[in-house]
Amino acid sequence: MVTILLTAALGLWFFAANPHIIAPVTEPTLVHAVLLGVAVAATAIIPGVDPAVFLSTFGLYEMYVGALAAVDMQILLPMALGLAAGAIAISFGMSWLFKRYYTATYSIIFGIFLSMIPNMLTAQCALRWDGASVLSVIVMLLGFIVSVYLGDMQRINDWIRAQWSK
């Protein structure tokens, strides 16, 4: 839980408080295009990471959208190279992390996911005191309870069995 909160706080500072911590790339180089491919691979492989928030935070979103819209092969070809290399490297990296630090890795990913939520919300997403908002909060709380249960199912089941056998 501490890992999630620390990661969420750091992510909130990084993504919400400083949405363009790195200036948008206006004159892309070969290195920018390859890094764009790696970033796109990261957003595709790491669960819960929003591509638009991630790319805009690192100043790559406008370059990505512009290259796709204009079919700019000077950006898209090196991006494909970065995408392929990034997909392989990030897949192996995530596999290694999950094998050795499963809970910590998911906690960090969940913290990053939580920190991106404010950037994805719009005025239409505001909570109100109506049925839909109340239902949303109830479903969110139920989802949280189920995820906590599933995350530590064995210990909770052992505790429930001990309570029933008394």
PDB file of N, CA and C in Angstrom, residues 81-166:
ATOM      1  N   LEU A  81      11.377   0.871 -35.628  1.00  0.00           N
ATOM      2  CA  LEU A  81      12.574   0.241 -35.074  1.00  0.00           C
ATOM      3  C   LEU A  81      12.560   0.346 -33.541  1.00  0.00           C
ATOM      4  N   GLY A  82      12.268   1.541 -33.028  1.00  0.00           N
ATOM      5  CA  GLY A  82      12.172   1.734 -31.579  1.00  0.00           C
ATOM      6  C   GLY A  82      11.041   0.930 -30.977  1.00  0.00           C
ATOM      7  N   LEU A  83       9.936   0.819 -31.700  1.00  0.00           N
ATOM      8  CA  LEU A  83       8.789   0.035 -31.236  1.00  0.00           C
ATOM      9  C   LEU A  83       9.169  -1.435 -31.099  1.00  0.00           C
ATOM     10  N   ALA A  84       9.842  -1.978 -32.110  1.00  0.00           N
ATOM     11  CA  ALA A  84      10.247  -3.392 -32.068  1.00  0.00           C
ATOM     12  C   ALA A  84      11.266  -3.636 -30.957  1.00  0.00           C
ATOM     13  N   ALA A  85      12.309  -2.810 -30.915  1.00  0.00           N
ATOM     14  CA  ALA A  85      13.341  -2.984 -29.879  1.00  0.00           C
ATOM     15  C   ALA A  85      12.755  -2.742 -28.495  1.00  0.00           C
ATOM     16  N   GLY A  86      11.924  -1.716 -28.376  1.00  0.00           N
ATOM     17  CA  GLY A  86      11.300  -1.405 -27.093  1.00  0.00           C
ATOM     18  C   GLY A  86      10.365  -2.507 -26.635  1.00  0.00           C
ATOM     19  N   ALA A  87       9.603  -3.068 -27.562  1.00  0.00           N
ATOM     20  CA  ALA A  87       8.676  -4.145 -27.206  1.00  0.00           C
ATOM     21  C   ALA A  87       9.434  -5.350 -26.664  1.00  0.00           C
ATOM     22  N   ILE A  88      10.536  -5.687 -27.297  1.00  0.00           N
ATOM     23  CA  ILE A  88      11.334  -6.825 -26.834  1.00  0.00           C
ATOM     24  C   ILE A  88      11.953  -6.520 -25.470  1.00  0.00           C
ATOM     25  N   ALA A  89      12.603  -5.362 -25.363  1.00  0.00           N
ATOM     26  CA  ALA A  89      13.286  -5.006 -24.113  1.00  0.00           C
ATOM     27  C   ALA A  89      12.295  -4.844 -22.953  1.00  0.00           C
ATOM     28  N   ILE A  90      11.195  -4.158 -23.197  1.00  0.00           N
ATOM     29  CA  ILE A  90      10.220  -3.920 -22.132  1.00  0.00           C
ATOM     30  C   ILE A  90       9.515  -5.220 -21.751  1.00  0.00           C
ATOM     31  N   SER A  91       9.237  -6.072 -22.728  1.00  0.00           N
ATOM     32  CA  SER A  91       8.621  -7.371 -22.413  1.00  0.00           C
ATOM     33  C   SER A  91       9.524  -8.202 -21.510  1.00  0.00           C
ATOM     34  N   PHE A  92      10.804  -8.279 -21.873  1.00  0.00           N
ATOM     35  CA  PHE A  92      11.733  -9.031 -21.031  1.00  0.00           C
ATOM     36  C   PHE A  92      11.878  -8.372 -19.665  1.00  0.00           C
ATOM     37  N   GLY A  93      11.959  -7.043 -19.645  1.00  0.00           N
ATOM     38  CA  GLY A  93      12.081  -6.329 -18.378  1.00  0.00           C
ATOM     39  C   GLY A  93      10.887  -6.543 -17.476  1.00  0.00           C
ATOM     40  N   MET A  94       9.686  -6.442 -18.035  1.00  0.00           N
ATOM     41  CA  MET A  94       8.476  -6.646 -17.241  1.00  0.00           C
ATOM     42  C   MET A  94       8.381  -8.099 -16.767  1.00  0.00           C
ATOM     43  N   SER A  95       8.750  -9.038 -17.617  1.00  0.00           N
ATOM     44  CA  SER A  95       8.745 -10.449 -17.228  1.00  0.00           C
ATOM     45  C   SER A  95       9.706 -10.677 -16.060  1.00  0.00           C
ATOM     46  N   TRP A  96      10.887 -10.108 -16.142  1.00  0.00           N
ATOM     47  CA  TRP A  96      11.875 -10.236 -15.076  1.00  0.00           C
ATOM     48  C   TRP A  96      11.339  -9.627 -13.779  1.00  0.00           C
ATOM     49  N   LEU A  97      10.757  -8.424 -13.875  1.00  0.00           N
ATOM     50  CA  LEU A  97      10.211  -7.760 -12.689  1.00  0.00           C
ATOM     51  C   LEU A  97       9.071  -8.572 -12.073  1.00  0.00           C
ATOM     52  N   PHE A  98       8.178  -9.092 -12.917  1.00  0.00           N
ATOM     53  CA  PHE A  98       7.054  -9.867 -12.394  1.00  0.00           C
ATOM     54  C   PHE A  98       7.531 -11.165 -11.721  1.00  0.00           C
ATOM     55  N   LYS A  99       8.558 -11.786 -12.258  1.00  0.00           N
ATOM     56  CA  LYS A  99       9.067 -13.020 -11.650  1.00  0.00           C
ATOM     57  C   LYS A  99       9.721 -12.758 -10.299  1.00  0.00           C
ATOM     58  N   ARG A 100      10.391 -11.639 -10.158  1.00  0.00           N
ATOM     59  CA  ARG A 100      11.146 -11.371  -8.934  1.00  0.00           C
ATOM     60  C   ARG A 100      10.430 -10.450  -7.950  1.00  0.00           C
ATOM     61  N   TYR A 101       9.689  -9.495  -8.461  1.00  0.00           N
ATOM     62  CA  TYR A 101       9.049  -8.488  -7.599  1.00  0.00           C
ATOM     63  C   TYR A 101       7.593  -8.298  -8.016  1.00  0.00           C
ATOM     64  N   TYR A 102       6.851  -9.372  -8.024  1.00  0.00           N
ATOM     65  CA  TYR A 102       5.478  -9.368  -8.548  1.00  0.00           C
ATOM     66  C   TYR A 102       4.608  -8.300  -7.891  1.00  0.00           C
ATOM     67  N   THR A 103       4.493  -8.338  -6.588  1.00  0.00           N
ATOM     68  CA  THR A 103       3.607  -7.411  -5.884  1.00  0.00           C
ATOM     69  C   THR A 103       4.088  -5.975  -6.011  1.00  0.00           C
ATOM     70  N   ALA A 104       5.388  -5.754  -5.849  1.00  0.00           N
ATOM     71  CA  ALA A 104       5.933  -4.401  -5.952  1.00  0.00           C
ATOM     72  C   ALA A 104       5.737  -3.842  -7.360  1.00  0.00           C
ATOM     73  N   THR A 105       5.938  -4.676  -8.363  1.00  0.00           N
ATOM     74  CA  THR A 105       5.767  -4.222  -9.750  1.00  0.00           C
ATOM     75  C   THR A 105       4.326  -3.810 -10.004  1.00  0.00           C
ATOM     76  N   TYR A 106       3.372  -4.650  -9.607  1.00  0.00           N
ATOM     77  CA  TYR A 106       1.971  -4.287  -9.789  1.00  0.00           C
ATOM     78  C   TYR A 106       1.589  -3.072  -8.946  1.00  0.00           C
ATOM     79  N   SER A 107       2.158  -2.946  -7.770  1.00  0.00           N
ATOM     80  CA  SER A 107       1.874  -1.781  -6.935  1.00  0.00           C
ATOM     81  C   SER A 107       2.348  -0.505  -7.607  1.00  0.00           C
ATOM     82  N   ILE A 108       3.526  -0.539  -8.193  1.00  0.00           N
ATOM     83  CA  ILE A 108       4.053   0.637  -8.899  1.00  0.00           C
ATOM     84  C   ILE A 108       3.192   0.949 -10.119  1.00  0.00           C
ATOM     85  N   ILE A 109       2.834  -0.063 -10.882  1.00  0.00           N
ATOM     86  CA  ILE A 109       1.981   0.153 -12.057  1.00  0.00           C
ATOM     87  C   ILE A 109       0.636   0.732 -11.637  1.00  0.00           C
ATOM     88  N   PHE A 110       0.064   0.207 -10.546  1.00  0.00           N
ATOM     89  CA  PHE A 110      -1.212   0.714 -10.062  1.00  0.00           C
ATOM     90  C   PHE A 110      -1.084   2.158  -9.591  1.00  0.00           C
ATOM     91  N   GLY A 111       0.016   2.492  -8.932  1.00  0.00           N
ATOM     92  CA  GLY A 111       0.254   3.869  -8.514  1.00  0.00           C
ATOM     93  C   GLY A 111       0.364   4.810  -9.702  1.00  0.00           C
ATOM     94  N   ILE A 112       1.051   4.366 -10.756  1.00  0.00           N
ATOM     95  CA  ILE A 112       1.155   5.174 -11.981  1.00  0.00           C
ATOM     96  C   ILE A 112      -0.221   5.335 -12.608  1.00  0.00           C
ATOM     97  N   PHE A 113      -0.986   4.246 -12.655  1.00  0.00           N
ATOM     98  CA  PHE A 113      -2.344   4.320 -13.204  1.00  0.00           C
ATOM     99  C   PHE A 113      -3.180   5.334 -12.436  1.00  0.00           C
ATOM    100  N   LEU A 114      -3.146   5.271 -11.106  1.00  0.00           N
ATOM    101  CA  LEU A 114      -3.920   6.210 -10.287  1.00  0.00           C
ATOM    102  C   LEU A 114      -3.496   7.654 -10.554  1.00  0.00           C
ATOM    103  N   SER A 115      -2.198   7.864 -10.743  1.00  0.00           N
ATOM    104  CA  SER A 115      -1.712   9.224 -10.951  1.00  0.00           C
ATOM    105  C   SER A 115      -2.114   9.794 -12.309  1.00  0.00           C
ATOM    106  N   MET A 116      -2.456   8.945 -13.261  1.00  0.00           N
ATOM    107  CA  MET A 116      -2.859   9.419 -14.586  1.00  0.00           C
ATOM    108  C   MET A 116      -4.340   9.768 -14.665  1.00  0.00           C
ATOM    109  N   ILE A 117      -5.127   9.318 -13.715  1.00  0.00           N
ATOM    110  CA  ILE A 117      -6.572   9.526 -13.767  1.00  0.00           C
ATOM    111  C   ILE A 117      -6.963  10.994 -13.892  1.00  0.00           C
ATOM    112  N   PRO A 118      -6.397  11.919 -13.099  1.00  0.00           N
ATOM    113  CA  PRO A 118      -6.811  13.327 -13.236  1.00  0.00           C
ATOM    114  C   PRO A 118      -6.627  13.890 -14.650  1.00  0.00           C
ATOM    115  N   ASN A 119      -5.599  13.449 -15.358  1.00  0.00           N
ATOM    116  CA  ASN A 119      -5.378  13.939 -16.726  1.00  0.00           C
ATOM    117  C   ASN A 119      -6.368  13.361 -17.727  1.00  0.00           C
ATOM    118  N   MET A 120      -7.021  12.256 -17.379  1.00  0.00           N
ATOM    119  CA  MET A 120      -7.978  11.638 -18.288  1.00  0.00           C
ATOM    120  C   MET A 120      -9.405  12.124 -18.049  1.00  0.00           C
ATOM    121  N   LEU A 121      -9.630  12.742 -16.898  1.00  0.00           N
ATOM    122  CA  LEU A 121     -10.981  13.199 -16.573  1.00  0.00           C
ATOM    123  C   LEU A 121     -11.289  14.522 -17.258  1.00  0.00           C
ATOM    124  N   THR A 122     -12.521  14.668 -17.677  1.00  0.00           N
ATOM    125  CA  THR A 122     -12.977  15.910 -18.283  1.00  0.00           C
ATOM    126  C   THR A 122     -14.124  16.457 -17.444  1.00  0.00           C
ATOM    127  N   ALA A 123     -14.675  17.577 -17.851  1.00  0.00           N
ATOM    128  CA  ALA A 123     -15.789  18.180 -17.107  1.00  0.00           C
ATOM    129  C   ALA A 123     -16.999  17.238 -17.062  1.00  0.00           C
ATOM    130  N   GLN A 124     -17.164  16.409 -18.065  1.00  0.00           N
ATOM    131  CA  GLN A 124     -18.291  15.478 -18.093  1.00  0.00           C
ATOM    132  C   GLN A 124     -18.119  14.349 -17.082  1.00  0.00           C
ATOM    133  N   CYS A 125     -16.926  14.189 -16.535  1.00  0.00           N
ATOM    134  CA  CYS A 125     -16.659  13.102 -15.597  1.00  0.00           C
ATOM    135  C   CYS A 125     -16.872  13.503 -14.141  1.00  0.00           C
ATOM    136  N   ALA A 126     -17.388  14.684 -13.886  1.00  0.00           N
ATOM    137  CA  ALA A 126     -17.547  15.159 -12.510  1.00  0.00           C
ATOM    138  C   ALA A 126     -18.594  14.323 -11.768  1.00  0.00           C
ATOM    139  N   LEU A 127     -18.291  14.034 -10.501  1.00  0.00           N
ATOM    140  CA  LEU A 127     -19.251  13.311  -9.671  1.00  0.00           C
ATOM    141  C   LEU A 127     -20.337  14.273  -9.195  1.00  0.00           C
ATOM    142  N   ARG A 128     -21.549  13.819  -9.236  1.00  0.00           N
ATOM    143  CA  ARG A 128     -22.685  14.602  -8.763  1.00  0.00           C
ATOM    144  C   ARG A 128     -23.454  13.732  -7.786  1.00  0.00           C
ATOM    145  N   TRP A 129     -24.439  14.277  -7.126  1.00  0.00           N
ATOM    146  CA  TRP A 129     -25.275  13.485  -6.230  1.00  0.00           C
ATOM    147  C   TRP A 129     -26.483  12.957  -6.993  1.00  0.00           C
ATOM    148  N   ASP A 130     -26.204  12.192  -8.034  1.00  0.00           N
ATOM    149  CA  ASP A 130     -27.285  11.551  -8.784  1.00  0.00           C
ATOM    150  C   ASP A 130     -27.059  10.040  -8.757  1.00  0.00           C
ATOM    151  N   GLY A 131     -27.991   9.312  -9.301  1.00  0.00           N
ATOM    152  CA  GLY A 131     -27.930   7.851  -9.262  1.00  0.00           C
ATOM    153  C   GLY A 131     -26.689   7.278  -9.920  1.00  0.00           C
ATOM    154  N   ALA A 132     -26.310   7.830 -11.051  1.00  0.00           N
ATOM    155  CA  ALA A 132     -25.154   7.297 -11.781  1.00  0.00           C
ATOM    156  C   ALA A 132     -23.864   7.479 -10.981  1.00  0.00           C
ATOM    157  N   SER A 133     -23.704   8.641 -10.351  1.00  0.00           N
ATOM    158  CA  SER A 133     -22.489   8.887  -9.573  1.00  0.00           C
ATOM    159  C   SER A 133     -22.440   8.001  -8.333  1.00  0.00           C
ATOM    160  N   VAL A 134     -23.570   7.872  -7.642  1.00  0.00           N
ATOM    161  CA  VAL A 134     -23.614   7.026  -6.446  1.00  0.00           C
ATOM    162  C   VAL A 134     -23.327   5.573  -6.836  1.00  0.00           C
ATOM    163  N   LEU A 135     -23.926   5.117  -7.916  1.00  0.00           N
ATOM    164  CA  LEU A 135     -23.679   3.756  -8.396  1.00  0.00           C
ATOM    165  C   LEU A 135     -22.202   3.583  -8.774  1.00  0.00           C
ATOM    166  N   SER A 136     -21.619   4.584  -9.408  1.00  0.00           N
ATOM    167  CA  SER A 136     -20.202   4.517  -9.780  1.00  0.00           C
ATOM    168  C   SER A 136     -19.314   4.358  -8.560  1.00  0.00           C
ATOM    169  N   VAL A 137     -19.589   5.115  -7.512  1.00  0.00           N
ATOM    170  CA  VAL A 137     -18.790   5.027  -6.287  1.00  0.00           C
ATOM    171  C   VAL A 137     -18.972   3.656  -5.634  1.00  0.00           C
ATOM    172  N   ILE A 138     -20.202   3.149  -5.603  1.00  0.00           N
ATOM    173  CA  ILE A 138     -20.463   1.830  -5.019  1.00  0.00           C
ATOM    174  C   ILE A 138     -19.720   0.744  -5.799  1.00  0.00           C
ATOM    175  N   VAL A 139     -19.790   0.793  -7.125  1.00  0.00           N
ATOM    176  CA  VAL A 139     -19.107  -0.205  -7.959  1.00  0.00           C
ATOM    177  C   VAL A 139     -17.596  -0.086  -7.781  1.00  0.00           C
ATOM    178  N   MET A 140     -17.082   1.151  -7.671  1.00  0.00           N
ATOM    179  CA  MET A 140     -15.658   1.339  -7.449  1.00  0.00           C
ATOM    180  C   MET A 140     -15.227   0.700  -6.125  1.00  0.00           C
ATOM    181  N   LEU A 141     -15.995   0.923  -5.066  1.00  0.00           N
ATOM    182  CA  LEU A 141     -15.670   0.344  -3.763  1.00  0.00           C
ATOM    183  C   LEU A 141     -15.747  -1.176  -3.793  1.00  0.00           C
ATOM    184  N   LEU A 142     -16.758  -1.717  -4.466  1.00  0.00           N
ATOM    185  CA  LEU A 142     -16.862  -3.177  -4.605  1.00  0.00           C
ATOM    186  C   LEU A 142     -15.665  -3.733  -5.384  1.00  0.00           C
ATOM    187  N   GLY A 143     -15.282  -3.046  -6.434  1.00  0.00           N
ATOM    188  CA  GLY A 143     -14.118  -3.463  -7.209  1.00  0.00           C
ATOM    189  C   GLY A 143     -12.848  -3.445  -6.376  1.00  0.00           C
ATOM    190  N   PHE A 144     -12.704  -2.426  -5.537  1.00  0.00           N
ATOM    191  CA  PHE A 144     -11.546  -2.345  -4.656  1.00  0.00           C
ATOM    192  C   PHE A 144     -11.542  -3.509  -3.679  1.00  0.00           C
ATOM    193  N   ILE A 145     -12.692  -3.797  -3.076  1.00  0.00           N
ATOM    194  CA  ILE A 145     -12.790  -4.897  -2.107  1.00  0.00           C
ATOM    195  C   ILE A 145     -12.464  -6.233  -2.782  1.00  0.00           C
ATOM    196  N   VAL A 146     -13.008  -6.461  -3.974  1.00  0.00           N
ATOM    197  CA  VAL A 146     -12.737  -7.703  -4.701  1.00  0.00           C
ATOM    198  C   VAL A 146     -11.254  -7.801  -5.051  1.00  0.00           C
ATOM    199  N   SER A 147     -10.639  -6.697  -5.486  1.00  0.00           N
ATOM    200  CA  SER A 147      -9.221  -6.744  -5.859  1.00  0.00           C
ATOM    201  C   SER A 147      -8.337  -6.999  -4.639  1.00  0.00           C
ATOM    202  N   VAL A 148      -8.678  -6.417  -3.485  1.00  0.00           N
ATOM    203  CA  VAL A 148      -7.919  -6.703  -2.262  1.00  0.00           C
ATOM    204  C   VAL A 148      -8.069  -8.176  -1.901  1.00  0.00           C
ATOM    205  N   TYR A 149      -9.299  -8.682  -1.990  1.00  0.00           N
ATOM    206  CA  TYR A 149      -9.551 -10.092  -1.685  1.00  0.00           C
ATOM    207  C   TYR A 149      -8.755 -10.998  -2.622  1.00  0.00           C
ATOM    208  N   LEU A 150      -8.816 -10.726  -3.904  1.00  0.00           N
ATOM    209  CA  LEU A 150      -8.111 -11.580  -4.865  1.00  0.00           C
ATOM    210  C   LEU A 150      -6.603 -11.448  -4.729  1.00  0.00           C
ATOM    211  N   GLY A 151      -6.141 -10.274  -4.309  1.00  0.00           N
ATOM    212  CA  GLY A 151      -4.709 -10.069  -4.145  1.00  0.00           C
ATOM    213  C   GLY A 151      -4.129 -10.840  -2.971  1.00  0.00           C
ATOM    214  N   ASP A 152      -4.925 -11.139  -1.974  1.00  0.00           N
ATOM    215  CA  ASP A 152      -4.446 -11.843  -0.791  1.00  0.00           C
ATOM    216  C   ASP A 152      -5.426 -12.951  -0.403  1.00  0.00           C
ATOM    217  N   MET A 153      -5.909 -13.664  -1.390  1.00  0.00           N
ATOM    218  CA  MET A 153      -6.980 -14.636  -1.218  1.00  0.00           C
ATOM    219  C   MET A 153      -6.625 -15.750  -0.225  1.00  0.00           C
ATOM    220  N   GLN A 154      -5.433 -16.275  -0.287  1.00  0.00           N
ATOM    221  CA  GLN A 154      -5.070 -17.400   0.573  1.00  0.00           C
ATOM    222  C   GLN A 154      -5.125 -16.999   2.042  1.00  0.00           C
ATOM    223  N   ARG A 155      -4.521 -15.879   2.401  1.00  0.00           N
ATOM    224  CA  ARG A 155      -4.516 -15.440   3.793  1.00  0.00           C
ATOM    225  C   ARG A 155      -5.934 -15.134   4.278  1.00  0.00           C
ATOM    226  N   ILE A 156      -6.727 -14.484   3.439  1.00  0.00           N
ATOM    227  CA  ILE A 156      -8.104 -14.150   3.826  1.00  0.00           C
ATOM    228  C   ILE A 156      -8.933 -15.417   3.984  1.00  0.00           C
ATOM    229  N   ASN A 157      -8.783 -16.375   3.064  1.00  0.00           N
ATOM    230  CA  ASN A 157      -9.517 -17.641   3.180  1.00  0.00           C
ATOM    231  C   ASN A 157      -9.124 -18.393   4.445  1.00  0.00           C
ATOM    232  N   ASP A 158      -7.821 -18.393   4.785  1.00  0.00           N
ATOM    233  CA  ASP A 158      -7.385 -19.043   6.017  1.00  0.00           C
ATOM    234  C   ASP A 158      -8.014 -18.371   7.230  1.00  0.00           C
ATOM    235  N   TRP A 159      -8.094 -17.036   7.216  1.00  0.00           N
ATOM    236  CA  TRP A 159      -8.697 -16.302   8.326  1.00  0.00           C
ATOM    237  C   TRP A 159     -10.196 -16.623   8.426  1.00  0.00           C
ATOM    238  N   ILE A 160     -10.896 -16.687   7.285  1.00  0.00           N
ATOM    239  CA  ILE A 160     -12.337 -17.003   7.287  1.00  0.00           C
ATOM    240  C   ILE A 160     -12.552 -18.406   7.821  1.00  0.00           C
ATOM    241  N   ARG A 161     -11.733 -19.393   7.379  1.00  0.00           N
ATOM    242  CA  ARG A 161     -11.865 -20.772   7.871  1.00  0.00           C
ATOM    243  C   ARG A 161     -11.645 -20.831   9.374  1.00  0.00           C
ATOM    244  N   ALA A 162     -10.657 -20.082   9.864  1.00  0.00           N
ATOM    245  CA  ALA A 162     -10.381 -20.071  11.311  1.00  0.00           C
ATOM    246  C   ALA A 162     -11.559 -19.498  12.081  1.00  0.00           C
ATOM    247  N   GLN A 163     -12.226 -18.503  11.521  1.00  0.00           N
ATOM    248  CA  GLN A 163     -13.378 -17.908  12.197  1.00  0.00           C
ATOM    249  C   GLN A 163     -14.562 -18.872  12.217  1.00  0.00           C
ATOM    250  N   TRP A 164     -14.748 -19.621  11.145  1.00  0.00           N
ATOM    251  CA  TRP A 164     -15.882 -20.560  11.062  1.00  0.00           C
ATOM    252  C   TRP A 164     -15.675 -21.779  11.942  1.00  0.00           C
ATOM    253  N   SER A 165     -14.419 -22.154  12.153  1.00  0.00           N
ATOM    254  CA  SER A 165     -14.160 -23.367  12.926  1.00  0.00           C
ATOM    255  C   SER A 165     -14.195 -23.113  14.433  1.00  0.00           C
ATOM    256  N   LYS A 166     -14.334 -21.899  14.861  1.00  0.00           N
ATOM    257  CA  LYS A 166     -14.396 -21.587  16.298  1.00  0.00           C
ATOM    258  C   LYS A 166     -15.706 -21.985  16.906  1.00  0.00           C
TER     259      LYS A 166
END
